[in-house]
Short mmCIF file of C-alpha atoms in Angstrom, two decimals:
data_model
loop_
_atom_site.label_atom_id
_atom_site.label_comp_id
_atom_site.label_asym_id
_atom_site.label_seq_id
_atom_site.Cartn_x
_atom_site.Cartn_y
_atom_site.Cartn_z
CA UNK A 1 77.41 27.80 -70.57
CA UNK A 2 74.20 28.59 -73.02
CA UNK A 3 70.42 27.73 -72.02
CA UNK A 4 70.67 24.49 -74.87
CA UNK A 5 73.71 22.92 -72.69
CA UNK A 6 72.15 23.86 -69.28
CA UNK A 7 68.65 22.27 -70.38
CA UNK A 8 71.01 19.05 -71.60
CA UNK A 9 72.52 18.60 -67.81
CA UNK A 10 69.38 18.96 -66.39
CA UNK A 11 67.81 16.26 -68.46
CA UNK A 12 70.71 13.69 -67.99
CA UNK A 13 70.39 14.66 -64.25
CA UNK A 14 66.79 13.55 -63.72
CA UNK A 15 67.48 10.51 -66.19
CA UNK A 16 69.59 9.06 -63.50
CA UNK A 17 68.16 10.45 -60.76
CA UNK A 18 64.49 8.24 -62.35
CA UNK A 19 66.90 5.14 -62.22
CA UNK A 20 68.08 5.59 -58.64
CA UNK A 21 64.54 5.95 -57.81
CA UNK A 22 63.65 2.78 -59.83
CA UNK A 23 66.24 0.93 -57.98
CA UNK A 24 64.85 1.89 -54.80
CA UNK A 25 61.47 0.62 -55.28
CA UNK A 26 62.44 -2.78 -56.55
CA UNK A 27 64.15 -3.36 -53.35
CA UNK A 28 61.81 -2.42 -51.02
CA UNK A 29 59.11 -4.27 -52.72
CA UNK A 30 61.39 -7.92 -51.04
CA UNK A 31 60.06 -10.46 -53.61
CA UNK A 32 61.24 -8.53 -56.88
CA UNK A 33 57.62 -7.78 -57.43
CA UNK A 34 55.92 -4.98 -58.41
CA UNK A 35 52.81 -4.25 -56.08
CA UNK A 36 50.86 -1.55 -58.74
CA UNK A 37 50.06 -4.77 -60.96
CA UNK A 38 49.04 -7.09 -57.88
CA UNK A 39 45.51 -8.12 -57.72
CA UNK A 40 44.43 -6.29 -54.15
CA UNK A 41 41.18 -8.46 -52.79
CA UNK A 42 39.08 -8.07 -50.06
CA UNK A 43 38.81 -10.98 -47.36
CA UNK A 44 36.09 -10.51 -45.08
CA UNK A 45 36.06 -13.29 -41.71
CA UNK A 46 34.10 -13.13 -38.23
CA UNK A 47 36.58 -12.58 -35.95
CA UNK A 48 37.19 -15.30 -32.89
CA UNK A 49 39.61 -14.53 -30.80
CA UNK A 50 43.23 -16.01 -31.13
CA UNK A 51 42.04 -17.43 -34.22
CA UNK A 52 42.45 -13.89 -35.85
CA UNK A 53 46.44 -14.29 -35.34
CA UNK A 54 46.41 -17.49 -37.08
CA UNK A 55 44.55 -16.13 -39.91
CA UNK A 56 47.01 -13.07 -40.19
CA UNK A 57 49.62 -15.54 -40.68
CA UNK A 58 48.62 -17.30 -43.24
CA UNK A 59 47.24 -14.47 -45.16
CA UNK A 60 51.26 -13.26 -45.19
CA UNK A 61 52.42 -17.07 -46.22
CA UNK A 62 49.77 -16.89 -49.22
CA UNK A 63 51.11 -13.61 -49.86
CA UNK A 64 54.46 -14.83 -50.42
CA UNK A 65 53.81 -17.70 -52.46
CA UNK A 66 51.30 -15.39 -54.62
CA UNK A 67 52.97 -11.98 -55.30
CA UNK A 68 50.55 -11.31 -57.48
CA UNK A 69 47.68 -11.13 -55.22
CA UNK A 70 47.77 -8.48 -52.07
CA UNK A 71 44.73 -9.16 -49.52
CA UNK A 72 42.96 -6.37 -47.28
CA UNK A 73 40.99 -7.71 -44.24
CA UNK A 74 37.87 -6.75 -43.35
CA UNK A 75 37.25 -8.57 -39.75
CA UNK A 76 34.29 -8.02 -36.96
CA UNK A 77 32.87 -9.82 -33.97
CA UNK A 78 30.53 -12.28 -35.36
CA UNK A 79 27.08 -10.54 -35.05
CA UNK A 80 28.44 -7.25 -36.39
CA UNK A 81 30.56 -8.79 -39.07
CA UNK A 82 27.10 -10.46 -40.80
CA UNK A 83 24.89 -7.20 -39.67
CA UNK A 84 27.54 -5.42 -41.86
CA UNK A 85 28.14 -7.94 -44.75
CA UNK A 86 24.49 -7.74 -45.63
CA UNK A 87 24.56 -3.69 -45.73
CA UNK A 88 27.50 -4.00 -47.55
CA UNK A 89 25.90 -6.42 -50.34
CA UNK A 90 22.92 -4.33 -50.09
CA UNK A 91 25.32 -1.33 -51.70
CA UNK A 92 27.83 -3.35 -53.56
CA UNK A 93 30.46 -3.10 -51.24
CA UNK A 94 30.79 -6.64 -49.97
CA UNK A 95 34.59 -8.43 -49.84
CA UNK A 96 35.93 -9.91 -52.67
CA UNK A 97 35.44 -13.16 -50.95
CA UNK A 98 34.21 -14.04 -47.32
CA UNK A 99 33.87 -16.60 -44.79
CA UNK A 100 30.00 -17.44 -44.28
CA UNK A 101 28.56 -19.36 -41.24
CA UNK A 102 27.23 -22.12 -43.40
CA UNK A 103 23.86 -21.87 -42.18
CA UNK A 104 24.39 -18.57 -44.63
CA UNK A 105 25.40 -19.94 -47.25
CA UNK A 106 22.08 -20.43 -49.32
CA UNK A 107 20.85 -17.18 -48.10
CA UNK A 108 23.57 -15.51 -50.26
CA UNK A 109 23.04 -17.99 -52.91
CA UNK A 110 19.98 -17.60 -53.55
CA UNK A 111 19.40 -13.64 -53.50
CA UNK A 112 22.00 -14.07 -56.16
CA UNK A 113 25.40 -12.80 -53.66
CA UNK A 114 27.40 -15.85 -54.33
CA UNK A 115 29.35 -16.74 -57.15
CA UNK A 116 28.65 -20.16 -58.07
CA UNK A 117 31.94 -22.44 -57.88
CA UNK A 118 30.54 -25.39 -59.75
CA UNK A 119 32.61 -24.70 -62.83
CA UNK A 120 35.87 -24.36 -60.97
CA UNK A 121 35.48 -26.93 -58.15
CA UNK A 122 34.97 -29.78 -60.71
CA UNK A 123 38.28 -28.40 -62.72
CA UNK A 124 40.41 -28.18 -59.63
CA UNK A 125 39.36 -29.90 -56.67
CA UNK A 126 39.07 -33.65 -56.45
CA UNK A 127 35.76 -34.09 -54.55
CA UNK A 128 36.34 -37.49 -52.77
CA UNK A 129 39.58 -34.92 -50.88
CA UNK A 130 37.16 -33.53 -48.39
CA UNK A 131 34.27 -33.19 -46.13
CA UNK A 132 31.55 -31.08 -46.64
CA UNK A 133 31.50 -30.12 -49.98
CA UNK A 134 28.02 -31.58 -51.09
CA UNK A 135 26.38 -29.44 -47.93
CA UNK A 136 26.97 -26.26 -49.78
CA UNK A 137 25.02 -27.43 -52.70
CA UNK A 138 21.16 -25.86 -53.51
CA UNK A 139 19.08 -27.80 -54.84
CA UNK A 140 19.25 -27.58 -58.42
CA UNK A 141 23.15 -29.12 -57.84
CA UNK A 142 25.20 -25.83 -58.24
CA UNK A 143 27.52 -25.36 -55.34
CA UNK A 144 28.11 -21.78 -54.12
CA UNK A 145 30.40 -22.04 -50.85
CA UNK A 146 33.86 -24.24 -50.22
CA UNK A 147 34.23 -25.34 -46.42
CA UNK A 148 36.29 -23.56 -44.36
CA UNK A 149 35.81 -26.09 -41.68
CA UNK A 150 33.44 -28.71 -40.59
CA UNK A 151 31.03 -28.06 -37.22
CA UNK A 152 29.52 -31.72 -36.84
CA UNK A 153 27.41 -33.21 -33.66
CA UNK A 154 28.33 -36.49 -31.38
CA UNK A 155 27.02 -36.97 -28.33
CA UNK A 156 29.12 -35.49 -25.14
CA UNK A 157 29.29 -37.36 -21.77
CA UNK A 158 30.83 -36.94 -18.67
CA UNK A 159 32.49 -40.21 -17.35
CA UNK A 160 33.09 -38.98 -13.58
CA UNK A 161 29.16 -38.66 -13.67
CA UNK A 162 27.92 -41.92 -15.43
CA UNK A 163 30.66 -43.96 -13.07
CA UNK A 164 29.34 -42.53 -10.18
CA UNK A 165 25.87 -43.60 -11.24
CA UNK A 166 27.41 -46.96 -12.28
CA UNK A 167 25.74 -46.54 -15.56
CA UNK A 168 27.29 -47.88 -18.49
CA UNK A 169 29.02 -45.43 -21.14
CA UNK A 170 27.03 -44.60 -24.03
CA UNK A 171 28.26 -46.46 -27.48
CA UNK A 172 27.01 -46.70 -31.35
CA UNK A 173 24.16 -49.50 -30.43
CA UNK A 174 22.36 -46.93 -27.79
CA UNK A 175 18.68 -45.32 -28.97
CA UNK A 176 17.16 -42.52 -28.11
CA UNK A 177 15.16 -44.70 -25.37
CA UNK A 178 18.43 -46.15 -24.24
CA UNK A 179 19.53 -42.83 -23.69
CA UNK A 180 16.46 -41.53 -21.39
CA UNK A 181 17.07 -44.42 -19.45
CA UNK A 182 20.69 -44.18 -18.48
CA UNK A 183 19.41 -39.87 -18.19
CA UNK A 184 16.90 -41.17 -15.24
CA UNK A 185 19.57 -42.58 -13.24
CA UNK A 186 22.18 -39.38 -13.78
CA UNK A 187 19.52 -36.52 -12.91
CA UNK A 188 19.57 -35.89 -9.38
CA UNK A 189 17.11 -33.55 -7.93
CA UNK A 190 18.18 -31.46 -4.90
CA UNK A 191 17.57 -34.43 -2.32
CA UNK A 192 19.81 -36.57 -3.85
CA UNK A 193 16.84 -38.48 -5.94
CA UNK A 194 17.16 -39.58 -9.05
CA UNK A 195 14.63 -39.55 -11.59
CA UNK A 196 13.80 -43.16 -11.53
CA UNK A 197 13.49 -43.11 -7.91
CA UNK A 198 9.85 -42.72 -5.65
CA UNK A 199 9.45 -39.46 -4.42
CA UNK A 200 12.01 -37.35 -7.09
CA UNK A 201 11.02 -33.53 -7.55
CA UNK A 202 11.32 -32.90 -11.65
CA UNK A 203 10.86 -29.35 -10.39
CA UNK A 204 13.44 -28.96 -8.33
CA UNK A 205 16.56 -31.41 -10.34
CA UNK A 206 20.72 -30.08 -9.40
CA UNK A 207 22.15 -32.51 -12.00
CA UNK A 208 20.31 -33.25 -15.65
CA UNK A 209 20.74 -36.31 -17.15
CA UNK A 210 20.66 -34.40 -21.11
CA UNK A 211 20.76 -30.30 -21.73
CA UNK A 212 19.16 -29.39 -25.09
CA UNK A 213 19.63 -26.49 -26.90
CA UNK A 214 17.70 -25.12 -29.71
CA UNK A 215 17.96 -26.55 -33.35
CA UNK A 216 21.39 -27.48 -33.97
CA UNK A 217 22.11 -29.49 -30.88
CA UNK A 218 18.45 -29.62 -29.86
CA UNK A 219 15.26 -30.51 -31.48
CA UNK A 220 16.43 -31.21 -34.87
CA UNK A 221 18.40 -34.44 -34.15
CA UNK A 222 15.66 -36.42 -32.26
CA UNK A 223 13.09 -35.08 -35.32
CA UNK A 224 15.60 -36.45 -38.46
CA UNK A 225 16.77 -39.35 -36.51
CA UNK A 226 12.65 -40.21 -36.36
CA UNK A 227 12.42 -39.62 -39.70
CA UNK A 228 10.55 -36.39 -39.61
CA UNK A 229 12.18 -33.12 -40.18
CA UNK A 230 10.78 -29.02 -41.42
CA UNK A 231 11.35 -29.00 -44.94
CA UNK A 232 11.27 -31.60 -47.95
CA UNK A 233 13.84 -31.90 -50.47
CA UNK A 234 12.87 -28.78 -52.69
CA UNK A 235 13.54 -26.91 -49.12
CA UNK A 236 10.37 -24.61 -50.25
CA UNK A 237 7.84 -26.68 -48.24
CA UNK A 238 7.45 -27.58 -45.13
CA UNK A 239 6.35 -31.25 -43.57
CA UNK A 240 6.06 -30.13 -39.78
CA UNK A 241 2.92 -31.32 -38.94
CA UNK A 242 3.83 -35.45 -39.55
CA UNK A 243 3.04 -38.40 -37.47
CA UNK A 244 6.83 -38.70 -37.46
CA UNK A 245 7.59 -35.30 -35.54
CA UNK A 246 4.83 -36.08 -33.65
CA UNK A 247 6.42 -39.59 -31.98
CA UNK A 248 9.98 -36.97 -31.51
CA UNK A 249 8.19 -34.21 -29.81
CA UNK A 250 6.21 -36.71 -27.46
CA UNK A 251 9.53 -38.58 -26.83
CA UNK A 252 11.45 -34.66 -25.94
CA UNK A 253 8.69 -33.45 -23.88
CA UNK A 254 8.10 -36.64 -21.70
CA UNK A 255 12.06 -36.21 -21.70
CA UNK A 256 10.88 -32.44 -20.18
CA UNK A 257 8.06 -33.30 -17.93
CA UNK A 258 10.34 -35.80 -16.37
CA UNK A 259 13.28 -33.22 -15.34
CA UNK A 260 15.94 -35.81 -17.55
CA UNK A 261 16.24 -33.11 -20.17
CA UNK A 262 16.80 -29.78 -19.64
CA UNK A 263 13.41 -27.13 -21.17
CA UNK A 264 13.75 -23.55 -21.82
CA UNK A 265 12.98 -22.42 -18.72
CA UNK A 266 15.68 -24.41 -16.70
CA UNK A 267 18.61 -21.99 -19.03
CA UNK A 268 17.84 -19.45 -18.45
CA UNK A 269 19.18 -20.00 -14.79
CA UNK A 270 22.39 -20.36 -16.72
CA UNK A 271 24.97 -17.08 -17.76
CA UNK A 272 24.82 -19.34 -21.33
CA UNK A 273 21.96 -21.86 -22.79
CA UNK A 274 25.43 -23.53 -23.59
CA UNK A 275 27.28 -24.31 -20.35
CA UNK A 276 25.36 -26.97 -18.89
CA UNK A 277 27.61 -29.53 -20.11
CA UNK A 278 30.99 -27.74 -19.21
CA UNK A 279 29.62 -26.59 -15.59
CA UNK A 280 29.13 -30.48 -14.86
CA UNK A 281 25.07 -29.65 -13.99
CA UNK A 282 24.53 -32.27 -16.91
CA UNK A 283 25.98 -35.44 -17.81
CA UNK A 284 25.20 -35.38 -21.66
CA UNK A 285 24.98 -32.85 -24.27
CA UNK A 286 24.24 -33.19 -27.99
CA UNK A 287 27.45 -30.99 -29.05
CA UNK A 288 29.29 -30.00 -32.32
CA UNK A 289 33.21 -30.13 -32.71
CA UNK A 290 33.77 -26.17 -31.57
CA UNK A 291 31.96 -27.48 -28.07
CA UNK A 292 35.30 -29.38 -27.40
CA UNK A 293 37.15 -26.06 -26.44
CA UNK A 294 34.66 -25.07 -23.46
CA UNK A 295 34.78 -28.57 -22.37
CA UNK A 296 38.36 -28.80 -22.32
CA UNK A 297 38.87 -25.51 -20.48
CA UNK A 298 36.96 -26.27 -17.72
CA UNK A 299 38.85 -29.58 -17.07
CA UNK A 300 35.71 -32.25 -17.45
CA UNK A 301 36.33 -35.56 -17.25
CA UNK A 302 34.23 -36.53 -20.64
CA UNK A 303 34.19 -38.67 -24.02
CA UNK A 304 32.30 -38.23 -27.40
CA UNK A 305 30.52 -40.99 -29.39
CA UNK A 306 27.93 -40.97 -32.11
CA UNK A 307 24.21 -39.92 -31.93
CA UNK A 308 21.83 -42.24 -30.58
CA UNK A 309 19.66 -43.97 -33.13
CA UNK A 310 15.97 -43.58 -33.82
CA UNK A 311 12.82 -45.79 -33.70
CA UNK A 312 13.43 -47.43 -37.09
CA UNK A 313 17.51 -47.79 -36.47
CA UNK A 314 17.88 -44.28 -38.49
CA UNK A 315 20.92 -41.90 -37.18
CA UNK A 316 20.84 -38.23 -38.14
CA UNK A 317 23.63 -35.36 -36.97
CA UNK A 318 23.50 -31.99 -37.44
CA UNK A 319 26.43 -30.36 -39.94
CA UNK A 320 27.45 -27.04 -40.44
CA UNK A 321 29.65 -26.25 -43.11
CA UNK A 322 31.14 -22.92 -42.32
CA UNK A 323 32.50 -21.94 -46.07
CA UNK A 324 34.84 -19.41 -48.38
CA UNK A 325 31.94 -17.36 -49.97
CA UNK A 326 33.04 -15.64 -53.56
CA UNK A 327 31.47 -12.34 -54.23
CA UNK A 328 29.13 -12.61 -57.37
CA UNK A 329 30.02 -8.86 -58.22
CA UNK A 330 33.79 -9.35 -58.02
CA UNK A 331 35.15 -8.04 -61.38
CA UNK A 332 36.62 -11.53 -63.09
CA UNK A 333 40.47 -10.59 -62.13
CA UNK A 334 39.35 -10.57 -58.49
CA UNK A 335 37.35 -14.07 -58.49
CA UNK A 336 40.61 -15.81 -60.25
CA UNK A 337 42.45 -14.39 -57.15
CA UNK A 338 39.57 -15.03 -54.53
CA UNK A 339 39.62 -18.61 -56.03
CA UNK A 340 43.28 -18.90 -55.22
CA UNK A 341 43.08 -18.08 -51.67
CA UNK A 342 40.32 -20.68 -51.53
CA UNK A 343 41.90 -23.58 -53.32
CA UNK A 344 45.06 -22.72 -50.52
CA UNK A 345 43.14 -23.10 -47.90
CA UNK A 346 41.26 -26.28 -48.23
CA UNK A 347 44.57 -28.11 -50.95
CA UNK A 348 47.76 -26.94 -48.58
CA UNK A 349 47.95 -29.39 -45.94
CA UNK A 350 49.93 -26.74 -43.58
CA UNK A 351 47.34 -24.96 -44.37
CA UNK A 352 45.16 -27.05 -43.02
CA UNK A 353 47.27 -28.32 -40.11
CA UNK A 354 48.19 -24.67 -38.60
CA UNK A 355 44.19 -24.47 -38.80
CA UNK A 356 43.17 -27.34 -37.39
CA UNK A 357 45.71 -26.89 -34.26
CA UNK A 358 43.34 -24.36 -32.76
CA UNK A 359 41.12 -26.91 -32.14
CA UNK A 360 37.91 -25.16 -33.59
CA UNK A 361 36.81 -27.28 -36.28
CA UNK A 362 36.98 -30.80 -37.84
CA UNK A 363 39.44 -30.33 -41.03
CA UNK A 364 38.06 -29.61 -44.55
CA UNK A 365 40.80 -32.18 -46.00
CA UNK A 366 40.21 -36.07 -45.65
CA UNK A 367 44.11 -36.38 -45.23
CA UNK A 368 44.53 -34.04 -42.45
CA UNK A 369 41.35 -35.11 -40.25
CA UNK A 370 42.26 -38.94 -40.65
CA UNK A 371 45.57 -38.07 -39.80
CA UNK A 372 47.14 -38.51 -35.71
CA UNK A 373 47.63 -34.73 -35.82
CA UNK A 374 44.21 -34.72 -35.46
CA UNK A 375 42.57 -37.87 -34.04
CA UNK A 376 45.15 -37.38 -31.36
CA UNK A 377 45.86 -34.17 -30.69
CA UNK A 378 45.38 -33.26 -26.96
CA UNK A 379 43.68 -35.25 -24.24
CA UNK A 380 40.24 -35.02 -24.80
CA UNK A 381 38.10 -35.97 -26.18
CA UNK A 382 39.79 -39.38 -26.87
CA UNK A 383 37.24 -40.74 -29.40
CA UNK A 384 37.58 -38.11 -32.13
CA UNK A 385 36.95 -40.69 -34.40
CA UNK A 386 33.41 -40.09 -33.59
CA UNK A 387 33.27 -36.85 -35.46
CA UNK A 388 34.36 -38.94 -38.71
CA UNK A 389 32.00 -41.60 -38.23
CA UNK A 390 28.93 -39.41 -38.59
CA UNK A 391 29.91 -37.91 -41.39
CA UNK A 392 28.01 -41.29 -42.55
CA UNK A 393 24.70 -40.30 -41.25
CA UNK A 394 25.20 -36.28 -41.56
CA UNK A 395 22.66 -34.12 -42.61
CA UNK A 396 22.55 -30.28 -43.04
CA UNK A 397 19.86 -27.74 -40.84
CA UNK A 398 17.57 -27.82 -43.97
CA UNK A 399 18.94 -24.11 -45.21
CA UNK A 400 17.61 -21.97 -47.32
CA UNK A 401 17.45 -18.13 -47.84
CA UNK A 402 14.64 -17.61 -44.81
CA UNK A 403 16.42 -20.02 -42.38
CA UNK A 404 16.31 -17.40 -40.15
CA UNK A 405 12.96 -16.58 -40.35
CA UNK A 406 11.60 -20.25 -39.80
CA UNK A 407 14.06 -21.19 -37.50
CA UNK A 408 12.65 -18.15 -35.34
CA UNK A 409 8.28 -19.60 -35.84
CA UNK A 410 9.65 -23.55 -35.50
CA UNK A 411 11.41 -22.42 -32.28
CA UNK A 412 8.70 -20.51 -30.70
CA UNK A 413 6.04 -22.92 -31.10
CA UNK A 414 7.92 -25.75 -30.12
CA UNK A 415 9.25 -24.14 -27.13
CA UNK A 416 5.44 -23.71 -26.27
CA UNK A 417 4.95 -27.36 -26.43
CA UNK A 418 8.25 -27.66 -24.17
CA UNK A 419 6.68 -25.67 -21.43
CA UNK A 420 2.89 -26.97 -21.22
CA UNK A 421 1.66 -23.60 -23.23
CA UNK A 422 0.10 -25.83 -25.90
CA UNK A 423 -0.34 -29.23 -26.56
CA UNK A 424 2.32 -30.93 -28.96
CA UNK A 425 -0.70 -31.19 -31.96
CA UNK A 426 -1.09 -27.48 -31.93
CA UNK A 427 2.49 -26.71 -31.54
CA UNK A 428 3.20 -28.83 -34.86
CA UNK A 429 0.04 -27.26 -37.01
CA UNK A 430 0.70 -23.78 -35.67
CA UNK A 431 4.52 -23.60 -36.71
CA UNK A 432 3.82 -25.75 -39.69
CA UNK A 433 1.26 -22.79 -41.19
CA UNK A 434 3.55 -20.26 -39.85
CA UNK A 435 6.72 -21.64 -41.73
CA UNK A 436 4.93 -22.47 -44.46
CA UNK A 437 3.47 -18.51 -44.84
CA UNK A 438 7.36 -17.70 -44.62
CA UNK A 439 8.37 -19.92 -47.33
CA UNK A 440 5.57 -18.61 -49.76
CA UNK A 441 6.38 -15.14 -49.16
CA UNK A 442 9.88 -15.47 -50.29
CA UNK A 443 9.45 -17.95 -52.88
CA UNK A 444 6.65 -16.56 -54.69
CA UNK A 445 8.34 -13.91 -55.38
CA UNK A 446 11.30 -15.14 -57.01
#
């Protein structure tokens, strides 16, 4: 045989070997796809738990309805996860798209992180579909986040406790007052007094009649619901120091002096400023939706309703959309296919559903949260309907891109009024200056 016929073979050999090859691939690849011209993305999430199985699975169910798109996971514990994100955007190695705490959300807005959605949530999403978009909006209207699920505040009680004071359960007509009323009769000091009884020790209480907890299910309630609040509507300013937050801080720290509500210093005889309420030491709680799962593990014998209202008949709760975040550096390709895995999550009523069944969050989707699945799943609470309701009255933490950092100088001072350190007055003009010095420094420099 000459070198021209040899070279001939060898050719035809490697032609069909190429095509066995070929044929190999395509079957291995399941869905008759071919993976080198998927879109890969990024999806970055704070991990919690069980809920990271869930996730998992429907990452592999969008997968298989979108061959086109492949997603890599980038998952931590929540404190690491946003410690890391921020490097990470700091070097422009963020996730293609990521789930934000949506007290976050404007932070990444405004330093210019997040894409903004506006464009593409008026094109594909009908609005009216679901809670919480309008809390991801700044201020100038753009919105930059799509909920991922809704964290929303009622107020918790624990029946065994109010029928063994005899006290009536709480409903929509209570106030504020009505509520440190029916508080007096459920804390019990160690001697069995309660705190509308001769001789009761507010320095020595076993049961409280309300814990409160820091901003979101704390101080921020009682202030809105008074009509006071930290910042105005531009979010740049801040209207601390106002007669209004005045008449809520004087209402919270009588609350205090009293031993009804629960200061700083009584937690932190707690393993968690949260467990109160679950541990049965306190027969209300001002809680959001995620505080059903402690409660319900611990077996309490409790019921939701809405927020008490304030002075003038105004209602405020506290709302925390946690959201789908879009990098703003994603290449075009990889926003279309972030977008995707966003407009599954909150349109695809499984979706939604499989979510929701973990029992972590009120449901982004109108249909799914009005829906028995939801209103009555499990035992308790049995008013979930409650979580709907306020919806009517909700109001966000006044975010911006230093919540943080005011959160931290509102907190301090106030907790100094909460413990006798300074009178209410200076507490409100100190944190008001000291919030207001934070704002400046950030904003004058945009």
């Amino acid at each position: 045989m000459n070198q021209r016929k040899v070279m001939k073979l060898w050719f035809a050999f490697m032609t069909v070997f190429a095509l066995f090859l070929a044929g190999c691939t395509d079957e291995s690849s399941g869905n008759g796809g071919d993976d080198s011209e998927a879109t890969e993305i990024t999806l970055g999430f704070y991990s919690s738990g069980s809920a990271d199985e869930k996730m998992q699975e429907l990452i592999d169910k969008f997968e298989e309805q979108h061959p086109d798109i492949k997603i890599k996971t980038q998952n931590a514990p929540y404190s690491q996860f946003f410690q890391k994100l921020d490097t990470q955007i700091a070097g422009g190695t963020a996730p293609d798209v990521w789930l934000s705490d949506g007290v976050f959300v404007q932070k990444y807005a405004e330093r210019g992180a997040a894409k903004d959605l506006t464009e593409w949530i008026d094109q594909d999403l009908n609005k009216d579909d679901y809670y919480g978009l309008d809390f991801n909006k700044g201020p100038n209207g753009k919105y930059w986040a799509v909920p991922q699920g809704i964290q929303i505040a009622t107020l918790f009680y624990n029946k065994d406790m109010f029928d063994e004071a005899g006290v009536d359960y709480p409903d929509e007509s209570w106030t504020w007052e009505d509520l440190k009323e029916a508080g007096a009769k459920l804390t019990v000091d160690t001697s069995g007094k309660t705190a509308n009884e001769s001789g009761f020790k507010s320095n020595s209480v076993n049961q409280y009649g309300l814990t409160f907890f820091s901003i979101t299910e704390g101080w921020m309630t009682v202030l809105k619901s008074y009509g006071g609040g930290i910042l105005d509507e531009s979010l740049q300013e801040s209207i601390i120091d106002s007669p209004e937050n005045k008449e809520a801080m004087e209402y919270i720290v009588d609350g205090m002096d009293r031993g009804i509500f629960t200061d700083p210093s009584d937690l932190q005889a707690f393993q968690s400023a949260m467990s109160p309420f679950p541990s049965e030491t306190a027969a209300m709680r001002i809680g959001i939706y995620a505080r059903v799962l402690a409660a319900n593990e611990t077996g309490v014998n409790y019921d939701v309703t809405v927020l008490p209202k304030g002075p003038t008949g105004e209602r405020f709760s506290p709302v925390i959309a946690n959201s789908w975040i879009i990098n703003n550096d994603a290449s075009d390709a990889k926003a279309k296919a972030a977008w995707e895995w966003v407009k599954y999550w909150v349109s695809e009523d499984d979706v939604q559903k499989e979510w929701a069944e973990l029992g972590e969050a009120v449901p982004v989707k109108k249909s799914v949260a009005q829906s028995d699945m939801f209103l009555n799943s499990g035992d308790k609470p049995a008013n979930k309907q409650a979580f709907l309701e306020s919806f009517d009255f909700a109001g966000t933490l006044d975010v911006n891109a230093v919540w943080s950092e005011w959160v931290k100088k509102t907190g301090d001072n106030f907790n100094r009024a909460f413990l006798k350190e300074a009178s209410i007055e200076e507490a409100l003009e100190r944190a008001d200056k000291e919030v207001q010095k934070v704002l400046d420094e950030f904003y004058e420099n945009q």
